[in-house]
Amino acid sequence: DQGMRMSVEQTFLDAIRQEPDEMVHRLAFTDWLEDREDPRAELIRIHLELDEIPEYARHISDPIFRKRLWWREHAAHWLNTFTDVEPIHCWCERGVPEDAQFENFKTFQRIGAEWLACTAIHRVQFRTLTGCKMLARMRLLQQVTELMMDRPGLRSHALNVLFKSENINNLRRLSVTSSELDPSTARAIRDCPHLGNLRGLDLSHNAIKDEGVAYLAQFPGQLQSLALRRVGLTNQGIQALVDSTLVEGLEQLDLNFNDLGDEAVALLAECESLTNLTNLEISDCRLSAKGVKSLCESKHLSHLKRLDLSSNDIAEEGVSMIPEATFLPSLERIELGLLDDRIPDFHTWAGASFPELRYLDLGSVELSASTLSPLIQADMPKLRYLDVSGRLGGDESVRALADWP
């Protein structure tokens, strides 16, 4: 019976929407589809395989090619079964439609309910952001767990209306980047009683500044991911963060393109509440070898899996400290992004063990055979991606790379 089938299918999709990271719902749905010889089961299996591959290597993996073939054969028919009125874009995450972009809030009000009713969409984006009052009044917003408003021109006085709405109770992730927000938005987030489920926040490329970060530090929720790229953050804002309880559950912290310096980085390294941190991005933050030393000696950052130090003048001394870092046993990805006016010396890397390292970005420096030699002698059994976008110093350098174990 078609009606019964659609009802059962929607039950699976509702469960996935409500708990998108809970694999048991996705696997149960896949088994149910396979029992009915539905080709969507294959797509979900492909996406689950992709989940096991680091993001930087997916574009050359076998599953990505199988995914493209699947879409050529099945996608149009599948998406057309949902509704005659489509959003601008709809993306599949792990084999199921979970992400949609709408033209504006009016479009979402008009067709959003129909799309949410027949998919697992929980992440919503908009092309234009006029009329936040309208969005705040929509009960449909209660079904959205990730709200992405990454468009220029949005100002704090317009956005802050949203934080007075009970309809954002289920938000787990909020991203409002590259707009014209000021510290008042951070204050509104701090004072909002409806963001108890929020786990990820991105306010990058806004003039939040230290004042706004001080407000965020008082947010009573439990964030796992915080992105504050180019927000005018300095040592003062970092001090507010490390003194707060906000950082206790953080797993990902993105502070790229802020005027931090070594003192601010030392504050992060000494923060006892950052023991859960696995991803730290501090690219172009005026960091020197002194800051790298603080990070490498930290007793509280031993679980780091990714460290982005790119576009900092860490010099030879900073590079030489990495093999002695406390986080080395867990490190999977490091972006050194070395500047092209310095020739690095990797002599301390020879013989060093990087048991989990999969991704190494050396930056735009010139790499001679003698520069590469210590790297080749390091023990990196899981290395799969090496970025040498700088200049290779002749045929000897190319041969050295070819001999990389």
mmCIF file of C-alpha atoms in Angstrom:
data_model
loop_
_atom_site.group_PDB
_atom_site.id
_atom_site.type_symbol
_atom_site.label_atom_id
_atom_site.label_comp_id
_atom_site.label_asym_id
_atom_site.label_seq_id
_atom_site.Cartn_x
_atom_site.Cartn_y
_atom_site.Cartn_z
ATOM 1 C CA ASP A 1 0.000 0.000 0.000
ATOM 2 C CA GLN A 2 1.550 3.292 -1.147
ATOM 3 C CA GLY A 3 0.017 5.320 1.660
ATOM 4 C CA MET A 4 1.379 2.987 4.328
ATOM 5 C CA ARG A 5 4.813 2.984 2.672
ATOM 6 C CA MET A 6 4.951 6.800 2.661
ATOM 7 C CA SER A 7 3.877 6.913 6.293
ATOM 8 C CA VAL A 8 6.611 4.502 7.370
ATOM 9 C CA GLU A 9 9.184 6.363 5.265
ATOM 10 C CA GLN A 10 8.239 9.673 6.832
ATOM 11 C CA THR A 11 8.667 8.154 10.281
ATOM 12 C CA PHE A 12 12.262 7.292 9.378
ATOM 13 C CA LEU A 13 12.900 10.748 7.912
ATOM 14 C CA ASP A 14 11.435 12.476 10.984
ATOM 15 C CA ALA A 15 13.751 10.470 13.230
ATOM 16 C CA ILE A 16 16.758 11.420 11.091
ATOM 17 C CA ARG A 17 15.762 15.096 11.153
ATOM 18 C CA GLN A 18 15.416 15.119 14.924
ATOM 19 C CA GLU A 19 18.701 13.254 15.536
ATOM 20 C CA PRO A 20 20.815 13.672 12.372
ATOM 21 C CA ASP A 21 23.988 12.360 14.019
ATOM 22 C CA GLU A 22 22.357 9.201 15.350
ATOM 23 C CA MET A 23 23.399 6.516 12.861
ATOM 24 C CA VAL A 24 20.872 3.930 14.050
ATOM 25 C CA HIS A 25 18.006 5.815 12.338
ATOM 26 C CA ARG A 26 19.917 6.113 9.078
ATOM 27 C CA LEU A 27 20.958 2.458 9.072
ATOM 28 C CA ALA A 28 17.419 1.277 9.862
ATOM 29 C CA PHE A 29 16.074 3.396 7.000
ATOM 30 C CA THR A 30 18.738 1.955 4.677
ATOM 31 C CA ASP A 31 17.792 -1.624 5.581
ATOM 32 C CA TRP A 32 14.115 -0.811 5.024
ATOM 33 C CA LEU A 33 14.878 0.650 1.593
ATOM 34 C CA GLU A 34 17.022 -2.331 0.604
ATOM 35 C CA ASP A 35 14.214 -4.721 1.504
ATOM 36 C CA ARG A 36 12.097 -2.862 -1.066
ATOM 37 C CA GLU A 37 14.886 -2.702 -3.671
ATOM 38 C CA ASP A 38 14.886 1.087 -3.471
ATOM 39 C CA PRO A 39 18.076 2.562 -5.056
ATOM 40 C CA ARG A 40 18.296 5.228 -2.344
ATOM 41 C CA ALA A 41 19.737 2.579 -0.034
ATOM 42 C CA GLU A 42 22.854 2.499 -2.212
ATOM 43 C CA LEU A 43 23.283 6.275 -1.930
ATOM 44 C CA ILE A 44 23.119 6.183 1.860
ATOM 45 C CA ARG A 45 25.686 3.363 1.956
ATOM 46 C CA ILE A 46 27.986 5.411 -0.286
ATOM 47 C CA HIS A 47 27.694 8.433 2.009
ATOM 48 C CA LEU A 48 28.436 6.316 5.064
ATOM 49 C CA GLU A 49 31.612 5.116 3.336
ATOM 50 C CA LEU A 50 32.540 8.748 2.626
ATOM 51 C CA ASP A 51 32.122 9.553 6.315
ATOM 52 C CA GLU A 52 35.043 7.234 7.019
ATOM 53 C CA ILE A 53 37.332 9.144 4.632
ATOM 54 C CA PRO A 54 38.975 12.435 5.698
ATOM 55 C CA GLU A 55 37.287 15.403 4.030
ATOM 56 C CA TYR A 56 40.428 16.508 2.194
ATOM 57 C CA ALA A 57 40.713 13.085 0.470
ATOM 58 C CA ARG A 58 37.086 12.506 -0.478
ATOM 59 C CA HIS A 59 37.273 14.185 -3.887
ATOM 60 C CA ILE A 60 39.612 11.466 -5.198
ATOM 61 C CA SER A 61 38.015 8.484 -3.437
ATOM 62 C CA ASP A 62 36.088 5.647 -5.051
ATOM 63 C CA PRO A 63 32.813 6.414 -3.196
ATOM 64 C CA ILE A 64 32.714 9.968 -4.577
ATOM 65 C CA PHE A 65 32.743 8.638 -8.145
ATOM 66 C CA ARG A 66 30.021 6.098 -7.326
ATOM 67 C CA LYS A 67 27.997 8.908 -5.775
ATOM 68 C CA ARG A 68 28.226 10.975 -8.963
ATOM 69 C CA LEU A 69 27.102 8.003 -11.063
ATOM 70 C CA TRP A 70 24.162 7.419 -8.730
ATOM 71 C CA TRP A 71 23.012 11.025 -9.036
ATOM 72 C CA ARG A 72 23.165 10.914 -12.820
ATOM 73 C CA GLU A 73 20.856 7.924 -12.845
ATOM 74 C CA HIS A 74 18.449 8.537 -9.988
ATOM 75 C CA ALA A 75 18.528 12.085 -8.599
ATOM 76 C CA ALA A 76 16.030 13.844 -10.869
ATOM 77 C CA HIS A 77 13.379 11.180 -10.405
ATOM 78 C CA TRP A 78 13.899 11.055 -6.652
ATOM 79 C CA LEU A 79 13.716 14.791 -6.039
ATOM 80 C CA ASN A 80 10.686 15.132 -8.312
ATOM 81 C CA THR A 81 8.764 12.735 -6.084
ATOM 82 C CA PHE A 82 8.917 15.182 -3.175
ATOM 83 C CA THR A 83 7.072 18.235 -4.416
ATOM 84 C CA ASP A 84 6.426 20.211 -7.570
ATOM 85 C CA VAL A 85 7.813 23.362 -5.968
ATOM 86 C CA GLU A 86 11.524 23.208 -5.241
ATOM 87 C CA PRO A 87 13.819 25.410 -3.174
ATOM 88 C CA ILE A 88 16.798 26.949 -4.967
ATOM 89 C CA HIS A 89 19.098 24.143 -3.834
ATOM 90 C CA CYS A 90 18.720 20.906 -1.927
ATOM 91 C CA TRP A 91 21.700 18.894 -0.711
ATOM 92 C CA CYS A 92 21.971 15.335 0.531
ATOM 93 C CA GLU A 93 23.975 14.741 3.671
ATOM 94 C CA ARG A 94 24.849 11.103 4.219
ATOM 95 C CA GLY A 95 22.398 10.019 1.537
ATOM 96 C CA VAL A 96 19.282 11.861 2.706
ATOM 97 C CA PRO A 97 18.070 15.402 1.797
ATOM 98 C CA GLU A 98 18.922 17.431 4.907
ATOM 99 C CA ASP A 99 19.990 20.862 3.643
ATOM 100 C CA ALA A 100 17.975 23.368 1.592
ATOM 101 C CA GLN A 101 18.455 26.940 0.443
ATOM 102 C CA PHE A 102 15.411 29.153 -0.132
ATOM 103 C CA GLU A 103 15.182 32.460 -1.967
ATOM 104 C CA ASN A 104 13.889 34.349 1.081
ATOM 105 C CA PHE A 105 11.761 34.001 4.188
ATOM 106 C CA LYS A 106 8.513 34.291 2.199
ATOM 107 C CA THR A 107 9.502 31.347 0.021
ATOM 108 C CA PHE A 108 10.315 29.306 3.097
ATOM 109 C CA GLN A 109 6.912 30.158 4.574
ATOM 110 C CA ARG A 110 5.171 29.163 1.338
ATOM 111 C CA ILE A 111 6.853 25.837 0.515
ATOM 112 C CA GLY A 112 8.992 25.012 3.558
ATOM 113 C CA ALA A 113 6.334 22.946 5.329
ATOM 114 C CA GLU A 114 5.819 20.768 2.263
ATOM 115 C CA TRP A 115 9.536 20.112 1.920
ATOM 116 C CA LEU A 116 10.122 19.418 5.579
ATOM 117 C CA ALA A 117 7.170 17.030 5.557
ATOM 118 C CA CYS A 118 8.670 14.769 2.898
ATOM 119 C CA THR A 119 12.413 14.981 3.610
ATOM 120 C CA ALA A 120 14.779 15.059 6.573
ATOM 121 C CA ILE A 121 15.684 18.713 5.994
ATOM 122 C CA HIS A 122 16.840 20.357 9.211
ATOM 123 C CA ARG A 123 19.497 22.772 7.898
ATOM 124 C CA VAL A 124 18.095 25.858 6.172
ATOM 125 C CA GLN A 125 19.840 28.656 4.258
ATOM 126 C CA PHE A 126 18.523 31.796 2.574
ATOM 127 C CA ARG A 127 19.691 33.804 -0.415
ATOM 128 C CA THR A 128 18.258 37.074 0.905
ATOM 129 C CA LEU A 129 17.709 38.005 4.551
ATOM 130 C CA THR A 130 15.075 40.755 4.611
ATOM 131 C CA GLY A 131 12.213 40.442 7.083
ATOM 132 C CA CYS A 132 13.621 38.729 10.185
ATOM 133 C CA LYS A 133 10.412 39.573 12.051
ATOM 134 C CA MET A 134 8.521 37.311 9.638
ATOM 135 C CA LEU A 135 10.984 34.473 10.187
ATOM 136 C CA ALA A 136 10.786 34.875 13.972
ATOM 137 C CA ARG A 137 6.985 34.378 13.861
ATOM 138 C CA MET A 138 7.093 31.147 11.830
ATOM 139 C CA ARG A 139 6.277 28.036 13.832
ATOM 140 C CA LEU A 140 7.890 26.145 10.952
ATOM 141 C CA LEU A 141 11.202 27.321 12.371
ATOM 142 C CA GLN A 142 10.740 24.871 15.243
ATOM 143 C CA GLN A 143 11.616 22.039 12.846
ATOM 144 C CA VAL A 144 14.946 23.640 11.911
ATOM 145 C CA THR A 145 18.020 22.634 13.914
ATOM 146 C CA GLU A 146 20.654 24.462 11.836
ATOM 147 C CA LEU A 147 20.069 28.014 10.596
ATOM 148 C CA MET A 148 22.598 29.446 8.143
ATOM 149 C CA MET A 149 22.305 33.183 7.438
ATOM 150 C CA ASP A 150 25.659 33.788 5.781
ATOM 151 C CA ARG A 151 24.907 36.801 3.615
ATOM 152 C CA PRO A 152 26.169 40.408 3.605
ATOM 153 C CA GLY A 153 24.044 43.317 4.740
ATOM 154 C CA LEU A 154 22.282 41.860 7.778
ATOM 155 C CA ARG A 155 22.465 44.227 10.728
ATOM 156 C CA SER A 156 22.171 43.539 14.429
ATOM 157 C CA HIS A 157 18.938 45.480 14.991
ATOM 158 C CA ALA A 158 17.225 43.269 12.372
ATOM 159 C CA LEU A 159 18.701 39.932 13.475
ATOM 160 C CA ASN A 160 18.238 40.449 17.213
ATOM 161 C CA VAL A 161 14.454 40.175 16.803
ATOM 162 C CA LEU A 162 14.986 36.477 16.164
ATOM 163 C CA PHE A 163 16.380 35.880 19.639
ATOM 164 C CA LYS A 164 13.072 36.885 21.221
ATOM 165 C CA SER A 165 11.232 34.071 19.465
ATOM 166 C CA GLU A 166 10.353 30.751 21.077
ATOM 167 C CA ASN A 167 10.450 29.190 17.618
ATOM 168 C CA ILE A 168 14.255 28.839 17.773
ATOM 169 C CA ASN A 169 14.078 26.441 20.727
ATOM 170 C CA ASN A 170 15.424 23.524 18.694
ATOM 171 C CA LEU A 171 18.366 25.297 17.076
ATOM 172 C CA ARG A 172 21.607 23.361 17.480
ATOM 173 C CA ARG A 173 23.712 25.429 15.125
ATOM 174 C CA LEU A 174 23.551 29.092 14.126
ATOM 175 C CA SER A 175 25.766 30.730 11.507
ATOM 176 C CA VAL A 176 25.556 34.445 10.695
ATOM 177 C CA THR A 177 28.741 35.450 8.905
ATOM 178 C CA SER A 178 30.008 38.251 6.666
ATOM 179 C CA SER A 179 27.279 40.660 7.748
ATOM 180 C CA GLU A 180 27.217 43.949 9.657
ATOM 181 C CA LEU A 181 26.730 42.641 13.177
ATOM 182 C CA ASP A 182 27.993 44.508 16.221
ATOM 183 C CA PRO A 183 28.472 43.486 19.884
ATOM 184 C CA SER A 184 24.738 43.858 20.567
ATOM 185 C CA THR A 185 24.092 40.578 18.733
ATOM 186 C CA ALA A 186 26.439 38.761 21.109
ATOM 187 C CA ARG A 187 24.569 40.335 24.012
ATOM 188 C CA ALA A 188 21.228 39.225 22.522
ATOM 189 C CA ILE A 189 22.530 35.659 22.181
ATOM 190 C CA ARG A 190 23.736 35.725 25.788
ATOM 191 C CA ASP A 191 20.345 36.904 27.047
ATOM 192 C CA CYS A 192 18.215 34.644 24.818
ATOM 193 C CA PRO A 193 16.296 32.050 26.889
ATOM 194 C CA HIS A 194 15.521 29.925 23.802
ATOM 195 C CA LEU A 195 18.996 28.714 22.820
ATOM 196 C CA GLY A 196 19.465 25.965 25.361
ATOM 197 C CA ASN A 197 20.081 23.385 22.613
ATOM 198 C CA LEU A 198 22.646 25.468 20.724
ATOM 199 C CA ARG A 199 25.913 23.581 20.202
ATOM 200 C CA GLY A 200 27.543 25.414 17.287
ATOM 201 C CA LEU A 201 27.905 29.179 16.730
ATOM 202 C CA ASP A 202 29.636 31.020 13.884
ATOM 203 C CA LEU A 203 29.768 34.826 13.895
ATOM 204 C CA SER A 204 32.832 35.157 11.693
ATOM 205 C CA HIS A 205 33.591 38.295 9.666
ATOM 206 C CA ASN A 206 31.495 40.591 11.840
ATOM 207 C CA ALA A 207 32.601 43.466 14.064
ATOM 208 C CA ILE A 208 31.838 41.580 17.277
ATOM 209 C CA LYS A 209 35.125 42.702 18.855
ATOM 210 C CA ASP A 210 36.280 42.039 22.403
ATOM 211 C CA GLU A 211 33.120 43.578 23.837
ATOM 212 C CA GLY A 212 30.929 41.075 22.013
ATOM 213 C CA VAL A 213 33.168 38.134 22.892
ATOM 214 C CA ALA A 214 32.915 39.138 26.554
ATOM 215 C CA TYR A 215 29.118 38.875 26.209
ATOM 216 C CA LEU A 216 29.417 35.457 24.529
ATOM 217 C CA ALA A 217 31.648 34.280 27.368
ATOM 218 C CA GLN A 218 28.635 34.679 29.650
ATOM 219 C CA PHE A 219 26.384 32.522 27.438
ATOM 220 C CA PRO A 220 24.876 29.863 29.725
ATOM 221 C CA GLY A 221 24.733 27.132 27.071
ATOM 222 C CA GLN A 222 27.195 24.360 26.222
ATOM 223 C CA LEU A 223 28.815 25.046 22.880
ATOM 224 C CA GLN A 224 30.893 22.402 21.121
ATOM 225 C CA SER A 225 31.937 24.575 18.185
ATOM 226 C CA LEU A 226 32.727 28.301 18.121
ATOM 227 C CA ALA A 227 33.963 30.235 15.076
ATOM 228 C CA LEU A 228 35.086 33.847 15.441
ATOM 229 C CA ARG A 229 37.140 34.531 12.322
ATOM 230 C CA ARG A 230 38.093 38.135 11.767
ATOM 231 C CA VAL A 231 35.852 39.647 14.439
ATOM 232 C CA GLY A 232 38.369 42.121 15.908
ATOM 233 C CA LEU A 233 39.387 39.811 18.731
ATOM 234 C CA THR A 234 42.467 40.605 20.832
ATOM 235 C CA ASN A 235 44.114 39.438 24.039
ATOM 236 C CA GLN A 236 41.291 41.027 26.082
ATOM 237 C CA GLY A 237 38.606 38.913 24.422
ATOM 238 C CA ILE A 238 40.648 35.729 24.804
ATOM 239 C CA GLN A 239 41.012 36.456 28.518
ATOM 240 C CA ALA A 240 37.221 36.678 28.824
ATOM 241 C CA LEU A 241 36.831 33.350 27.027
ATOM 242 C CA VAL A 242 39.348 31.365 29.073
ATOM 243 C CA ASP A 243 37.903 32.755 32.314
ATOM 244 C CA SER A 244 34.419 31.511 31.398
ATOM 245 C CA THR A 245 32.625 28.179 31.546
ATOM 246 C CA LEU A 246 31.681 28.527 27.858
ATOM 247 C CA VAL A 247 34.893 26.829 26.701
ATOM 248 C CA GLU A 248 34.509 23.729 28.875
ATOM 249 C CA GLY A 249 32.751 21.661 26.208
ATOM 250 C CA LEU A 250 34.430 23.178 23.154
ATOM 251 C CA GLU A 251 35.764 20.705 20.615
ATOM 252 C CA GLN A 252 36.327 23.157 17.755
ATOM 253 C CA LEU A 253 37.618 26.720 18.069
ATOM 254 C CA ASP A 254 38.263 28.889 15.004
ATOM 255 C CA LEU A 255 40.012 32.206 15.720
ATOM 256 C CA ASN A 256 41.642 32.793 12.337
ATOM 257 C CA PHE A 257 42.511 36.311 11.174
ATOM 258 C CA ASN A 258 42.447 38.049 14.556
ATOM 259 C CA ASP A 259 45.148 40.225 16.107
ATOM 260 C CA LEU A 260 45.963 37.808 18.934
ATOM 261 C CA GLY A 261 49.713 37.499 19.305
ATOM 262 C CA ASP A 262 51.707 35.174 21.541
ATOM 263 C CA GLU A 263 50.176 36.315 24.843
ATOM 264 C CA ALA A 264 46.650 35.423 23.771
ATOM 265 C CA VAL A 265 47.781 32.031 22.477
ATOM 266 C CA ALA A 266 49.567 31.400 25.785
ATOM 267 C CA LEU A 267 46.254 32.060 27.567
ATOM 268 C CA LEU A 268 44.617 29.371 25.430
ATOM 269 C CA ALA A 269 47.450 26.933 26.089
ATOM 270 C CA GLU A 270 47.194 27.463 29.852
ATOM 271 C CA CYS A 271 43.394 27.141 29.984
ATOM 272 C CA GLU A 272 42.466 24.057 32.000
ATOM 273 C CA SER A 273 38.935 24.066 30.550
ATOM 274 C CA LEU A 274 40.047 23.334 26.968
ATOM 275 C CA THR A 275 40.849 19.660 27.519
ATOM 276 C CA ASN A 276 38.110 18.566 25.071
ATOM 277 C CA LEU A 277 39.464 20.697 22.227
ATOM 278 C CA THR A 278 40.295 18.702 19.078
ATOM 279 C CA ASN A 279 40.378 21.461 16.460
ATOM 280 C CA LEU A 280 42.225 24.769 16.908
ATOM 281 C CA GLU A 281 42.553 27.249 14.038
ATOM 282 C CA ILE A 282 44.756 30.300 14.596
ATOM 283 C CA SER A 283 45.847 31.225 11.100
ATOM 284 C CA ASP A 284 47.195 34.753 10.533
ATOM 285 C CA CYS A 285 47.054 35.708 14.225
ATOM 286 C CA ARG A 286 50.506 37.330 14.621
ATOM 287 C CA LEU A 287 51.929 34.192 16.142
ATOM 288 C CA SER A 288 55.688 33.661 16.531
ATOM 289 C CA ALA A 289 57.818 30.754 17.729
ATOM 290 C CA LYS A 290 57.037 31.825 21.297
ATOM 291 C CA GLY A 291 53.346 31.127 20.770
ATOM 292 C CA VAL A 292 54.081 27.756 19.164
ATOM 293 C CA LYS A 293 56.166 26.861 22.227
ATOM 294 C CA SER A 294 53.184 27.574 24.497
ATOM 295 C CA LEU A 295 50.954 25.319 22.425
ATOM 296 C CA CYS A 296 53.473 22.476 22.192
ATOM 297 C CA GLU A 297 54.095 22.475 25.951
ATOM 298 C CA SER A 298 50.442 22.715 26.949
ATOM 299 C CA LYS A 299 49.166 20.015 29.302
ATOM 300 C CA HIS A 300 45.579 20.790 28.344
ATOM 301 C CA LEU A 301 45.672 20.493 24.533
ATOM 302 C CA SER A 302 46.857 16.899 24.342
ATOM 303 C CA HIS A 303 43.770 15.799 22.365
ATOM 304 C CA LEU A 304 44.255 18.146 19.408
ATOM 305 C CA LYS A 305 43.594 16.460 16.065
ATOM 306 C CA ARG A 306 43.860 19.546 13.893
ATOM 307 C CA LEU A 307 46.071 22.598 14.313
ATOM 308 C CA ASP A 308 46.149 25.464 11.808
ATOM 309 C CA LEU A 309 49.200 27.701 12.224
ATOM 310 C CA SER A 310 49.287 28.972 8.652
ATOM 311 C CA SER A 311 50.269 32.526 7.704
ATOM 312 C CA ASN A 312 52.091 33.123 10.989
ATOM 313 C CA ASP A 313 55.784 33.975 11.181
ATOM 314 C CA ILE A 314 56.746 30.993 13.335
ATOM 315 C CA ALA A 315 60.227 30.742 11.758
ATOM 316 C CA GLU A 316 62.602 27.790 12.042
ATOM 317 C CA GLU A 317 62.371 27.656 15.816
ATOM 318 C CA GLY A 318 58.606 27.218 15.786
ATOM 319 C CA VAL A 319 58.773 24.464 13.163
ATOM 320 C CA SER A 320 61.431 22.599 15.154
ATOM 321 C CA MET A 321 59.205 22.413 18.266
ATOM 322 C CA ILE A 322 56.336 20.482 16.634
ATOM 323 C CA PRO A 323 57.861 16.963 17.053
ATOM 324 C CA GLU A 324 57.976 17.499 20.839
ATOM 325 C CA ALA A 325 54.357 18.673 21.161
ATOM 326 C CA THR A 326 52.164 17.062 23.816
ATOM 327 C CA PHE A 327 49.397 16.686 21.227
ATOM 328 C CA LEU A 328 51.568 14.827 18.689
ATOM 329 C CA PRO A 329 50.122 11.350 19.398
ATOM 330 C CA SER A 330 46.601 12.493 18.441
ATOM 331 C CA LEU A 331 47.452 15.001 15.686
ATOM 332 C CA GLU A 332 45.806 14.120 12.362
ATOM 333 C CA ARG A 333 46.121 17.385 10.479
ATOM 334 C CA ILE A 334 48.514 20.325 10.709
ATOM 335 C CA GLU A 335 48.652 23.389 8.499
ATOM 336 C CA LEU A 336 51.982 25.126 8.857
ATOM 337 C CA GLY A 337 51.312 27.379 5.877
ATOM 338 C CA LEU A 338 54.851 28.722 6.081
ATOM 339 C CA LEU A 339 55.551 32.153 4.624
ATOM 340 C CA ASP A 340 57.555 32.286 1.418
ATOM 341 C CA ASP A 341 60.329 34.545 2.726
ATOM 342 C CA ARG A 342 61.658 31.944 5.172
ATOM 343 C CA ILE A 343 63.296 28.611 4.376
ATOM 344 C CA PRO A 344 62.248 26.183 7.131
ATOM 345 C CA ASP A 345 64.545 23.742 8.857
ATOM 346 C CA PHE A 346 62.875 20.425 9.613
ATOM 347 C CA HIS A 347 65.934 18.749 11.106
ATOM 348 C CA THR A 348 64.088 17.854 14.342
ATOM 349 C CA TRP A 349 61.436 16.010 12.313
ATOM 350 C CA ALA A 350 63.865 13.321 11.162
ATOM 351 C CA GLY A 351 62.982 10.120 13.009
ATOM 352 C CA ALA A 352 60.060 11.728 14.861
ATOM 353 C CA SER A 353 56.836 9.744 15.063
ATOM 354 C CA PHE A 354 53.536 11.206 13.882
ATOM 355 C CA PRO A 355 51.346 8.108 14.351
ATOM 356 C CA GLU A 356 48.003 9.643 13.314
ATOM 357 C CA LEU A 357 49.071 12.413 10.906
ATOM 358 C CA ARG A 358 47.101 12.295 7.658
ATOM 359 C CA TYR A 359 47.360 15.863 6.355
ATOM 360 C CA LEU A 360 50.430 18.114 6.218
ATOM 361 C CA ASP A 361 50.361 21.596 4.686
ATOM 362 C CA LEU A 362 53.800 23.164 4.290
ATOM 363 C CA GLY A 363 52.636 26.409 2.688
ATOM 364 C CA SER A 364 54.270 28.500 -0.026
ATOM 365 C CA VAL A 365 57.942 28.206 0.912
ATOM 366 C CA GLU A 366 60.599 26.971 -1.483
ATOM 367 C CA LEU A 367 61.314 23.321 -0.799
ATOM 368 C CA SER A 368 64.738 21.984 -1.667
ATOM 369 C CA ALA A 369 65.755 18.343 -1.488
ATOM 370 C CA SER A 370 67.716 19.041 1.707
ATOM 371 C CA THR A 371 64.619 20.694 3.246
ATOM 372 C CA LEU A 372 62.455 17.701 2.407
ATOM 373 C CA SER A 373 64.968 15.089 3.566
ATOM 374 C CA PRO A 374 64.156 15.249 7.331
ATOM 375 C CA LEU A 375 60.427 15.116 6.554
ATOM 376 C CA ILE A 376 60.916 11.975 4.506
ATOM 377 C CA GLN A 377 62.799 10.431 7.431
ATOM 378 C CA ALA A 378 59.898 11.110 9.835
ATOM 379 C CA ASP A 379 57.540 8.254 10.675
ATOM 380 C CA MET A 380 54.157 9.217 9.204
ATOM 381 C CA PRO A 381 52.470 5.869 8.399
ATOM 382 C CA LYS A 382 49.005 7.372 7.817
ATOM 383 C CA LEU A 383 49.976 10.452 5.792
ATOM 384 C CA ARG A 384 47.715 10.739 2.741
ATOM 385 C CA TYR A 385 47.756 14.429 1.807
ATOM 386 C CA LEU A 386 50.820 16.624 1.442
ATOM 387 C CA ASP A 387 50.423 20.252 0.369
ATOM 388 C CA VAL A 388 53.604 21.536 -1.237
ATOM 389 C CA SER A 389 52.041 24.465 -3.076
ATOM 390 C CA GLY A 390 55.313 26.391 -2.784
ATOM 391 C CA ARG A 391 58.162 26.196 -5.253
ATOM 392 C CA LEU A 392 60.015 22.915 -5.576
ATOM 393 C CA GLY A 393 63.765 23.437 -5.800
ATOM 394 C CA GLY A 394 64.469 21.603 -9.048
ATOM 395 C CA ASP A 395 64.507 17.973 -10.103
ATOM 396 C CA GLU A 396 66.143 16.777 -6.887
ATOM 397 C CA SER A 397 63.146 17.988 -4.872
ATOM 398 C CA VAL A 398 60.770 16.205 -7.220
ATOM 399 C CA ARG A 399 62.786 12.992 -6.900
ATOM 400 C CA ALA A 400 62.784 13.379 -3.113
ATOM 401 C CA LEU A 401 58.988 13.596 -3.116
ATOM 402 C CA ALA A 402 58.791 10.583 -5.391
ATOM 403 C CA ASP A 403 60.796 8.617 -2.839
ATOM 404 C CA TRP A 404 58.476 9.523 0.021
ATOM 405 C CA PRO A 405 57.590 6.227 1.734
#
